């Protein structure tokens, strides 16, 4: 039970921080792409297309395998892959919002691009990214558990739900709870976070 609590605490902390980095990066790049358009939009959207060409879990596992196990590798891998969703959401919202009257009024009032983006556009479009972030936390927890299961997550002896599931699978016939309970915790946490997002 103690290992379960420590593993859950570690996985939740990593998942929340791993959502923060792609959220910030994707929001900045999506805002730039949506607001300026043209070649800025073309370059950022081609980067998005390149990342989207690979499945999320395959690319995360490959990046962590190359970088080695540990928290830093997980953050780098999830940020490298996860920012594209936020960039697409924010870009789409900015494309609609920048045609609104309040943006035109801000431009005619002589406000600079940076002020228009940060003070007028972002507060009106960021809510969609916050909503997506709740479901993204669930996806990141599943990625962290998967990495731990494959031995690419947090190195032992630190408790991790994925490594606990992997360690307990050899004892399914005699001590089924070693694998089943951490698996159920992952399901319950994912369900709870999804309901909070809703």
mmCIF file of N, CA and C in Angstrom, residues 10-11 14-15 18 57 74 78 139-149 153-154 160 162:
data_model
loop_
_atom_site.group_PDB
_atom_site.id
_atom_site.type_symbol
_atom_site.label_atom_id
_atom_site.label_comp_id
_atom_site.label_asym_id
_atom_site.label_seq_id
_atom_site.Cartn_x
_atom_site.Cartn_y
_atom_site.Cartn_z
ATOM 1 N N UNK A 10 4.210 9.925 -7.377
ATOM 2 C CA UNK A 10 5.254 10.210 -8.366
ATOM 3 C C UNK A 10 4.666 10.321 -9.768
ATOM 4 N N UNK A 11 3.804 9.384 -10.146
ATOM 5 C CA UNK A 11 3.217 9.403 -11.483
ATOM 6 C C UNK A 11 2.338 10.632 -11.700
ATOM 7 N N UNK A 14 4.671 13.727 -12.098
ATOM 8 C CA UNK A 14 5.297 13.742 -13.425
ATOM 9 C C UNK A 14 4.274 14.088 -14.498
ATOM 10 N N UNK A 15 3.058 13.535 -14.380
ATOM 11 C CA UNK A 15 2.028 13.791 -15.392
ATOM 12 C C UNK A 15 1.621 15.261 -15.405
ATOM 13 N N UNK A 18 4.504 17.185 -16.820
ATOM 14 C CA UNK A 18 4.662 16.843 -18.235
ATOM 15 C C UNK A 18 3.565 17.456 -19.092
ATOM 16 N N UNK A 57 2.368 7.172 -28.544
ATOM 17 C CA UNK A 57 3.090 6.260 -27.649
ATOM 18 C C UNK A 57 4.369 5.729 -28.278
ATOM 19 N N UNK A 74 11.400 11.581 -19.633
ATOM 20 C CA UNK A 74 9.945 11.571 -19.799
ATOM 21 C C UNK A 74 9.442 12.967 -20.138
ATOM 22 N N UNK A 78 7.616 13.700 -23.729
ATOM 23 C CA UNK A 78 6.215 14.110 -23.770
ATOM 24 C C UNK A 78 6.077 15.536 -24.290
ATOM 25 N N UNK A 139 -3.722 10.862 -20.572
ATOM 26 C CA UNK A 139 -2.869 10.257 -21.594
ATOM 27 C C UNK A 139 -1.421 10.189 -21.116
ATOM 28 N N UNK A 140 -0.958 11.229 -20.425
ATOM 29 C CA UNK A 140 0.412 11.230 -19.919
ATOM 30 C C UNK A 140 0.601 10.199 -18.810
ATOM 31 N N UNK A 141 -0.391 10.031 -17.938
ATOM 32 C CA UNK A 141 -0.294 9.003 -16.902
ATOM 33 C C UNK A 141 -0.188 7.626 -17.546
ATOM 34 N N UNK A 142 -1.003 7.387 -18.567
ATOM 35 C CA UNK A 142 -0.923 6.099 -19.261
ATOM 36 C C UNK A 142 0.432 5.912 -19.933
ATOM 37 N N UNK A 143 0.991 6.984 -20.473
ATOM 38 C CA UNK A 143 2.320 6.891 -21.092
ATOM 39 C C UNK A 143 3.382 6.600 -20.037
ATOM 40 N N UNK A 144 3.283 7.243 -18.869
ATOM 41 C CA UNK A 144 4.257 7.030 -17.803
ATOM 42 C C UNK A 144 4.168 5.607 -17.267
ATOM 43 N N UNK A 145 2.941 5.114 -17.105
ATOM 44 C CA UNK A 145 2.754 3.727 -16.639
ATOM 45 C C UNK A 145 3.286 2.750 -17.678
ATOM 46 N N UNK A 146 3.049 3.025 -18.940
ATOM 47 C CA UNK A 146 3.562 2.160 -20.009
ATOM 48 C C UNK A 146 5.085 2.142 -20.009
ATOM 49 N N UNK A 147 5.693 3.315 -19.866
ATOM 50 C CA UNK A 147 7.157 3.376 -19.817
ATOM 51 C C UNK A 147 7.693 2.617 -18.615
ATOM 52 N N UNK A 148 7.034 2.760 -17.463
ATOM 53 C CA UNK A 148 7.450 2.021 -16.278
ATOM 54 C C UNK A 148 7.302 0.521 -16.461
ATOM 55 N N UNK A 149 6.257 0.100 -17.144
ATOM 56 C CA UNK A 149 6.031 -1.315 -17.395
ATOM 57 C C UNK A 149 7.147 -1.905 -18.265
ATOM 58 N N UNK A 153 10.826 3.784 -17.454
ATOM 59 C CA UNK A 153 10.345 4.884 -16.622
ATOM 60 C C UNK A 153 11.357 5.265 -15.559
ATOM 61 N N UNK A 154 10.862 5.402 -14.351
ATOM 62 C CA UNK A 154 11.713 5.778 -13.220
ATOM 63 C C UNK A 154 12.503 4.553 -12.785
ATOM 64 N N UNK A 160 6.853 2.980 -8.812
ATOM 65 C CA UNK A 160 6.169 3.491 -9.993
ATOM 66 C C UNK A 160 5.078 2.493 -10.327
ATOM 67 N N UNK A 162 3.741 1.556 -13.129
ATOM 68 C CA UNK A 162 4.069 0.678 -14.256
ATOM 69 C C UNK A 162 5.023 -0.429 -13.862
#
